[in-house]
Amino acid sequence: SNNIHQEKQKKISGKVVDENGEPLPGANIIVLNSTKGVSTDVDGSFEMNVYLSDKLVISFLGYQDKIVTIGEKNDFSCWRKSGGSYYKS
């Protein structure tokens, strides 16, 4: 069946920092089209359980939202630049 809730969940983690490497505490990481989400801690870090098919919206005041696909990726560390955001390589 295509029941999404039978799909496997996994734990992901990441750290949201600005272009200078400074953590962004209180950034929101929300599952797209849901109310499920977490905020980053004082170190800019977060972890949460998601489905492989989920997409995340990472948002922080003054920065453009970033939408990311989960897939097989586990580390969602990214850095933010005003007007845009980029993954750390």
PDB file of N, CA, C and O in Angstrom, residues 6-58:
ATOM      1  N   GLN A   6       3.540   3.940   6.791  1.00  0.00           N
ATOM      2  CA  GLN A   6       4.222   2.652   6.903  1.00  0.00           C
ATOM      3  C   GLN A   6       5.664   2.788   6.434  1.00  0.00           C
ATOM      4  O   GLN A   6       6.445   1.871   6.565  1.00  0.00           O
ATOM      5  N   GLU A   7       5.975   3.926   5.893  1.00  0.00           N
ATOM      6  CA  GLU A   7       7.315   4.190   5.421  1.00  0.00           C
ATOM      7  C   GLU A   7       8.266   4.296   6.613  1.00  0.00           C
ATOM      8  O   GLU A   7       7.859   4.660   7.702  1.00  0.00           O
ATOM      9  N   LYS A   8       9.512   3.955   6.361  1.00  0.00           N
ATOM     10  CA  LYS A   8      10.506   3.980   7.434  1.00  0.00           C
ATOM     11  C   LYS A   8      10.903   5.409   7.797  1.00  0.00           C
ATOM     12  O   LYS A   8      11.117   6.245   6.939  1.00  0.00           O
ATOM     13  N   GLN A   9      11.026   5.652   9.109  1.00  0.00           N
ATOM     14  CA  GLN A   9      11.526   6.938   9.572  1.00  0.00           C
ATOM     15  C   GLN A   9      13.015   6.823   9.846  1.00  0.00           C
ATOM     16  O   GLN A   9      13.525   5.734  10.089  1.00  0.00           O
ATOM     17  N   LYS A  10      13.698   7.937   9.785  1.00  0.00           N
ATOM     18  CA  LYS A  10      15.098   7.936  10.196  1.00  0.00           C
ATOM     19  C   LYS A  10      15.398   9.236  10.909  1.00  0.00           C
ATOM     20  O   LYS A  10      14.702  10.236  10.760  1.00  0.00           O
ATOM     21  N   LYS A  11      16.445   9.216  11.707  1.00  0.00           N
ATOM     22  CA  LYS A  11      16.865  10.406  12.448  1.00  0.00           C
ATOM     23  C   LYS A  11      17.895  11.149  11.608  1.00  0.00           C
ATOM     24  O   LYS A  11      18.842  10.553  11.105  1.00  0.00           O
ATOM     25  N   ILE A  12      17.673  12.443  11.446  1.00  0.00           N
ATOM     26  CA  ILE A  12      18.648  13.277  10.755  1.00  0.00           C
ATOM     27  C   ILE A  12      19.124  14.358  11.712  1.00  0.00           C
ATOM     28  O   ILE A  12      18.479  14.638  12.715  1.00  0.00           O
ATOM     29  N   SER A  13      20.247  14.945  11.391  1.00  0.00           N
ATOM     30  CA  SER A  13      20.744  16.051  12.208  1.00  0.00           C
ATOM     31  C   SER A  13      21.451  17.037  11.308  1.00  0.00           C
ATOM     32  O   SER A  13      21.793  16.738  10.166  1.00  0.00           O
ATOM     33  N   GLY A  14      21.648  18.215  11.834  1.00  0.00           N
ATOM     34  CA  GLY A  14      22.353  19.232  11.070  1.00  0.00           C
ATOM     35  C   GLY A  14      22.654  20.423  11.941  1.00  0.00           C
ATOM     36  O   GLY A  14      22.290  20.480  13.118  1.00  0.00           O
ATOM     37  N   LYS A  15      23.327  21.369  11.342  1.00  0.00           N
ATOM     38  CA  LYS A  15      23.677  22.602  12.029  1.00  0.00           C
ATOM     39  C   LYS A  15      23.485  23.731  11.030  1.00  0.00           C
ATOM     40  O   LYS A  15      23.946  23.630   9.895  1.00  0.00           O
ATOM     41  N   VAL A  16      22.776  24.768  11.462  1.00  0.00           N
ATOM     42  CA  VAL A  16      22.540  25.909  10.588  1.00  0.00           C
ATOM     43  C   VAL A  16      23.430  27.054  11.067  1.00  0.00           C
ATOM     44  O   VAL A  16      23.355  27.469  12.226  1.00  0.00           O
ATOM     45  N   VAL A  17      24.314  27.522  10.189  1.00  0.00           N
ATOM     46  CA  VAL A  17      25.222  28.608  10.534  1.00  0.00           C
ATOM     47  C   VAL A  17      25.148  29.686   9.459  1.00  0.00           C
ATOM     48  O   VAL A  17      24.669  29.444   8.355  1.00  0.00           O
ATOM     49  N   ASP A  18      25.634  30.879   9.798  1.00  0.00           N
ATOM     50  CA  ASP A  18      25.654  31.935   8.787  1.00  0.00           C
ATOM     51  C   ASP A  18      26.923  31.842   7.949  1.00  0.00           C
ATOM     52  O   ASP A  18      27.735  30.929   8.118  1.00  0.00           O
ATOM     53  N   GLU A  19      27.093  32.799   7.044  1.00  0.00           N
ATOM     54  CA  GLU A  19      28.216  32.718   6.099  1.00  0.00           C
ATOM     55  C   GLU A  19      29.575  32.844   6.777  1.00  0.00           C
ATOM     56  O   GLU A  19      30.592  32.505   6.194  1.00  0.00           O
ATOM     57  N   ASN A  20      29.579  33.297   8.045  1.00  0.00           N
ATOM     58  CA  ASN A  20      30.830  33.402   8.793  1.00  0.00           C
ATOM     59  C   ASN A  20      31.046  32.210   9.726  1.00  0.00           C
ATOM     60  O   ASN A  20      31.969  32.207  10.533  1.00  0.00           O
ATOM     61  N   GLY A  21      30.143  31.231   9.644  1.00  0.00           N
ATOM     62  CA  GLY A  21      30.274  30.054  10.490  1.00  0.00           C
ATOM     63  C   GLY A  21      29.661  30.221  11.867  1.00  0.00           C
ATOM     64  O   GLY A  21      29.794  29.351  12.716  1.00  0.00           O
ATOM     65  N   GLU A  22      28.984  31.354  12.085  1.00  0.00           N
ATOM     66  CA  GLU A  22      28.333  31.573  13.376  1.00  0.00           C
ATOM     67  C   GLU A  22      27.004  30.821  13.425  1.00  0.00           C
ATOM     68  O   GLU A  22      26.226  30.884  12.466  1.00  0.00           O
ATOM     69  N   PRO A  23      26.716  30.112  14.526  1.00  0.00           N
ATOM     70  CA  PRO A  23      25.458  29.355  14.603  1.00  0.00           C
ATOM     71  C   PRO A  23      24.238  30.273  14.571  1.00  0.00           C
ATOM     72  O   PRO A  23      24.305  31.417  15.016  1.00  0.00           O
ATOM     73  N   LEU A  24      23.158  29.753  14.016  1.00  0.00           N
ATOM     74  CA  LEU A  24      21.897  30.487  13.982  1.00  0.00           C
ATOM     75  C   LEU A  24      20.894  29.780  14.894  1.00  0.00           C
ATOM     76  O   LEU A  24      20.143  28.907  14.462  1.00  0.00           O
ATOM     77  N   PRO A  25      20.896  30.120  16.192  1.00  0.00           N
ATOM     78  CA  PRO A  25      19.935  29.503  17.111  1.00  0.00           C
ATOM     79  C   PRO A  25      18.527  29.984  16.791  1.00  0.00           C
ATOM     80  O   PRO A  25      18.334  31.133  16.403  1.00  0.00           O
ATOM     81  N   GLY A  26      17.563  29.094  16.924  1.00  0.00           N
ATOM     82  CA  GLY A  26      16.173  29.476  16.688  1.00  0.00           C
ATOM     83  C   GLY A  26      15.761  29.422  15.232  1.00  0.00           C
ATOM     84  O   GLY A  26      14.660  29.844  14.890  1.00  0.00           O
ATOM     85  N   ALA A  27      16.639  28.906  14.359  1.00  0.00           N
ATOM     86  CA  ALA A  27      16.213  28.653  12.978  1.00  0.00           C
ATOM     87  C   ALA A  27      15.167  27.539  13.021  1.00  0.00           C
ATOM     88  O   ALA A  27      15.251  26.627  13.843  1.00  0.00           O
ATOM     89  N   ASN A  28      14.165  27.619  12.140  1.00  0.00           N
ATOM     90  CA  ASN A  28      13.099  26.617  12.123  1.00  0.00           C
ATOM     91  C   ASN A  28      13.339  25.599  11.021  1.00  0.00           C
ATOM     92  O   ASN A  28      13.661  25.968   9.893  1.00  0.00           O
ATOM     93  N   ILE A  29      13.166  24.333  11.369  1.00  0.00           N
ATOM     94  CA  ILE A  29      13.237  23.244  10.397  1.00  0.00           C
ATOM     95  C   ILE A  29      11.896  22.540  10.443  1.00  0.00           C
ATOM     96  O   ILE A  29      11.570  21.857  11.409  1.00  0.00           O
ATOM     97  N   ILE A  30      11.086  22.749   9.421  1.00  0.00           N
ATOM     98  CA  ILE A  30       9.706  22.258   9.388  1.00  0.00           C
ATOM     99  C   ILE A  30       9.552  21.288   8.227  1.00  0.00           C
ATOM    100  O   ILE A  30      10.089  21.527   7.140  1.00  0.00           O
ATOM    101  N   VAL A  31       8.824  20.200   8.451  1.00  0.00           N
ATOM    102  CA  VAL A  31       8.489  19.299   7.349  1.00  0.00           C
ATOM    103  C   VAL A  31       7.473  20.003   6.454  1.00  0.00           C
ATOM    104  O   VAL A  31       6.452  20.494   6.932  1.00  0.00           O
ATOM    105  N   LEU A  32       7.780  20.078   5.163  1.00  0.00           N
ATOM    106  CA  LEU A  32       6.939  20.781   4.197  1.00  0.00           C
ATOM    107  C   LEU A  32       5.493  20.282   4.274  1.00  0.00           C
ATOM    108  O   LEU A  32       5.259  19.072   4.376  1.00  0.00           O
ATOM    109  N   ASN A  33       4.561  21.213   4.230  1.00  0.00           N
ATOM    110  CA  ASN A  33       3.121  20.907   4.276  1.00  0.00           C
ATOM    111  C   ASN A  33       2.697  20.193   5.557  1.00  0.00           C
ATOM    112  O   ASN A  33       1.806  19.356   5.539  1.00  0.00           O
ATOM    113  N   SER A  34       3.360  20.509   6.659  1.00  0.00           N
ATOM    114  CA  SER A  34       2.960  19.929   7.932  1.00  0.00           C
ATOM    115  C   SER A  34       3.257  20.942   9.031  1.00  0.00           C
ATOM    116  O   SER A  34       3.826  21.997   8.772  1.00  0.00           O
ATOM    117  N   THR A  35       2.874  20.587  10.248  1.00  0.00           N
ATOM    118  CA  THR A  35       3.204  21.438  11.392  1.00  0.00           C
ATOM    119  C   THR A  35       4.343  20.822  12.194  1.00  0.00           C
ATOM    120  O   THR A  35       4.694  21.307  13.255  1.00  0.00           O
ATOM    121  N   LYS A  36       4.898  19.716  11.685  1.00  0.00           N
ATOM    122  CA  LYS A  36       5.955  19.013  12.393  1.00  0.00           C
ATOM    123  C   LYS A  36       7.290  19.710  12.169  1.00  0.00           C
ATOM    124  O   LYS A  36       7.671  19.978  11.026  1.00  0.00           O
ATOM    125  N   GLY A  37       7.977  20.027  13.256  1.00  0.00           N
ATOM    126  CA  GLY A  37       9.262  20.663  13.074  1.00  0.00           C
ATOM    127  C   GLY A  37       9.989  20.894  14.382  1.00  0.00           C
ATOM    128  O   GLY A  37       9.473  20.606  15.458  1.00  0.00           O
ATOM    129  N   VAL A  38      11.199  21.397  14.264  1.00  0.00           N
ATOM    130  CA  VAL A  38      12.034  21.698  15.424  1.00  0.00           C
ATOM    131  C   VAL A  38      12.725  23.033  15.179  1.00  0.00           C
ATOM    132  O   VAL A  38      12.731  23.557  14.068  1.00  0.00           O
ATOM    133  N   SER A  39      13.312  23.575  16.243  1.00  0.00           N
ATOM    134  CA  SER A  39      14.147  24.770  16.122  1.00  0.00           C
ATOM    135  C   SER A  39      15.573  24.408  16.501  1.00  0.00           C
ATOM    136  O   SER A  39      15.799  23.506  17.309  1.00  0.00           O
ATOM    137  N   THR A  40      16.528  25.132  15.945  1.00  0.00           N
ATOM    138  CA  THR A  40      17.921  24.876  16.300  1.00  0.00           C
ATOM    139  C   THR A  40      18.207  25.388  17.711  1.00  0.00           C
ATOM    140  O   THR A  40      17.591  26.345  18.178  1.00  0.00           O
ATOM    141  N   ASP A  41      19.156  24.728  18.374  1.00  0.00           N
ATOM    142  CA  ASP A  41      19.537  25.117  19.735  1.00  0.00           C
ATOM    143  C   ASP A  41      20.578  26.243  19.698  1.00  0.00           C
ATOM    144  O   ASP A  41      20.846  26.808  18.635  1.00  0.00           O
ATOM    145  N   VAL A  42      21.162  26.551  20.838  1.00  0.00           N
ATOM    146  CA  VAL A  42      22.117  27.674  20.901  1.00  0.00           C
ATOM    147  C   VAL A  42      23.323  27.470  19.997  1.00  0.00           C
ATOM    148  O   VAL A  42      23.974  28.434  19.587  1.00  0.00           O
ATOM    149  N   ASP A  43      23.641  26.218  19.666  1.00  0.00           N
ATOM    150  CA  ASP A  43      24.766  25.924  18.780  1.00  0.00           C
ATOM    151  C   ASP A  43      24.347  25.871  17.316  1.00  0.00           C
ATOM    152  O   ASP A  43      25.152  25.515  16.458  1.00  0.00           O
ATOM    153  N   GLY A  44      23.049  26.146  17.045  1.00  0.00           N
ATOM    154  CA  GLY A  44      22.549  26.057  15.675  1.00  0.00           C
ATOM    155  C   GLY A  44      22.256  24.633  15.243  1.00  0.00           C
ATOM    156  O   GLY A  44      21.985  24.370  14.076  1.00  0.00           O
ATOM    157  N   SER A  45      22.308  23.694  16.197  1.00  0.00           N
ATOM    158  CA  SER A  45      22.144  22.274  15.866  1.00  0.00           C
ATOM    159  C   SER A  45      20.698  21.816  16.038  1.00  0.00           C
ATOM    160  O   SER A  45      19.949  22.387  16.818  1.00  0.00           O
ATOM    161  N   PHE A  46      20.350  20.773  15.291  1.00  0.00           N
ATOM    162  CA  PHE A  46      19.024  20.178  15.432  1.00  0.00           C
ATOM    163  C   PHE A  46      19.089  18.704  15.085  1.00  0.00           C
ATOM    164  O   PHE A  46      20.012  18.245  14.422  1.00  0.00           O
ATOM    165  N   GLU A  47      18.107  17.963  15.566  1.00  0.00           N
ATOM    166  CA  GLU A  47      17.893  16.599  15.084  1.00  0.00           C
ATOM    167  C   GLU A  47      16.413  16.304  15.139  1.00  0.00           C
ATOM    168  O   GLU A  47      15.682  16.874  15.952  1.00  0.00           O
ATOM    169  N   MET A  48      15.959  15.457  14.239  1.00  0.00           N
ATOM    170  CA  MET A  48      14.541  15.120  14.194  1.00  0.00           C
ATOM    171  C   MET A  48      14.346  13.829  13.413  1.00  0.00           C
ATOM    172  O   MET A  48      15.229  13.404  12.676  1.00  0.00           O
ATOM    173  N   ASN A  49      13.197  13.208  13.614  1.00  0.00           N
ATOM    174  CA  ASN A  49      12.846  12.005  12.873  1.00  0.00           C
ATOM    175  C   ASN A  49      11.977  12.388  11.687  1.00  0.00           C
ATOM    176  O   ASN A  49      11.023  13.147  11.833  1.00  0.00           O
ATOM    177  N   VAL A  50      12.332  11.851  10.514  1.00  0.00           N
ATOM    178  CA  VAL A  50      11.613  12.194   9.288  1.00  0.00           C
ATOM    179  C   VAL A  50      11.422  10.937   8.439  1.00  0.00           C
ATOM    180  O   VAL A  50      12.048   9.907   8.682  1.00  0.00           O
ATOM    181  N   TYR A  51      10.548  11.054   7.452  1.00  0.00           N
ATOM    182  CA  TYR A  51      10.401  10.016   6.434  1.00  0.00           C
ATOM    183  C   TYR A  51      11.298  10.356   5.243  1.00  0.00           C
ATOM    184  O   TYR A  51      11.582  11.533   4.998  1.00  0.00           O
ATOM    185  N   LEU A  52      11.724   9.320   4.509  1.00  0.00           N
ATOM    186  CA  LEU A  52      12.609   9.542   3.363  1.00  0.00           C
ATOM    187  C   LEU A  52      11.969  10.452   2.326  1.00  0.00           C
ATOM    188  O   LEU A  52      12.663  11.179   1.618  1.00  0.00           O
ATOM    189  N   SER A  53      10.643  10.420   2.238  1.00  0.00           N
ATOM    190  CA  SER A  53       9.954  11.219   1.218  1.00  0.00           C
ATOM    191  C   SER A  53       9.704  12.655   1.657  1.00  0.00           C
ATOM    192  O   SER A  53       9.233  13.473   0.874  1.00  0.00           O
ATOM    193  N   ASP A  54       9.986  12.959   2.926  1.00  0.00           N
ATOM    194  CA  ASP A  54       9.747  14.316   3.428  1.00  0.00           C
ATOM    195  C   ASP A  54      10.655  15.337   2.749  1.00  0.00           C
ATOM    196  O   ASP A  54      11.752  15.012   2.289  1.00  0.00           O
ATOM    197  N   LYS A  55      10.174  16.563   2.723  1.00  0.00           N
ATOM    198  CA  LYS A  55      11.021  17.697   2.366  1.00  0.00           C
ATOM    199  C   LYS A  55      11.035  18.630   3.563  1.00  0.00           C
ATOM    200  O   LYS A  55      10.041  18.759   4.271  1.00  0.00           O
ATOM    201  N   LEU A  56      12.165  19.276   3.809  1.00  0.00           N
ATOM    202  CA  LEU A  56      12.290  20.190   4.934  1.00  0.00           C
ATOM    203  C   LEU A  56      12.359  21.621   4.448  1.00  0.00           C
ATOM    204  O   LEU A  56      12.975  21.908   3.418  1.00  0.00           O
ATOM    205  N   VAL A  57      11.735  22.504   5.201  1.00  0.00           N
ATOM    206  CA  VAL A  57      11.880  23.935   4.955  1.00  0.00           C
ATOM    207  C   VAL A  57      12.725  24.502   6.102  1.00  0.00           C
ATOM    208  O   VAL A  57      12.330  24.411   7.268  1.00  0.00           O
ATOM    209  N   ILE A  58      13.889  25.033   5.770  1.00  0.00           N
ATOM    210  CA  ILE A  58      14.767  25.635   6.770  1.00  0.00           C
ATOM    211  C   ILE A  58      14.602  27.143   6.666  1.00  0.00           C
ATOM    212  O   ILE A  58      14.807  27.718   5.592  1.00  0.00           O
TER     213      ILE A  58
END
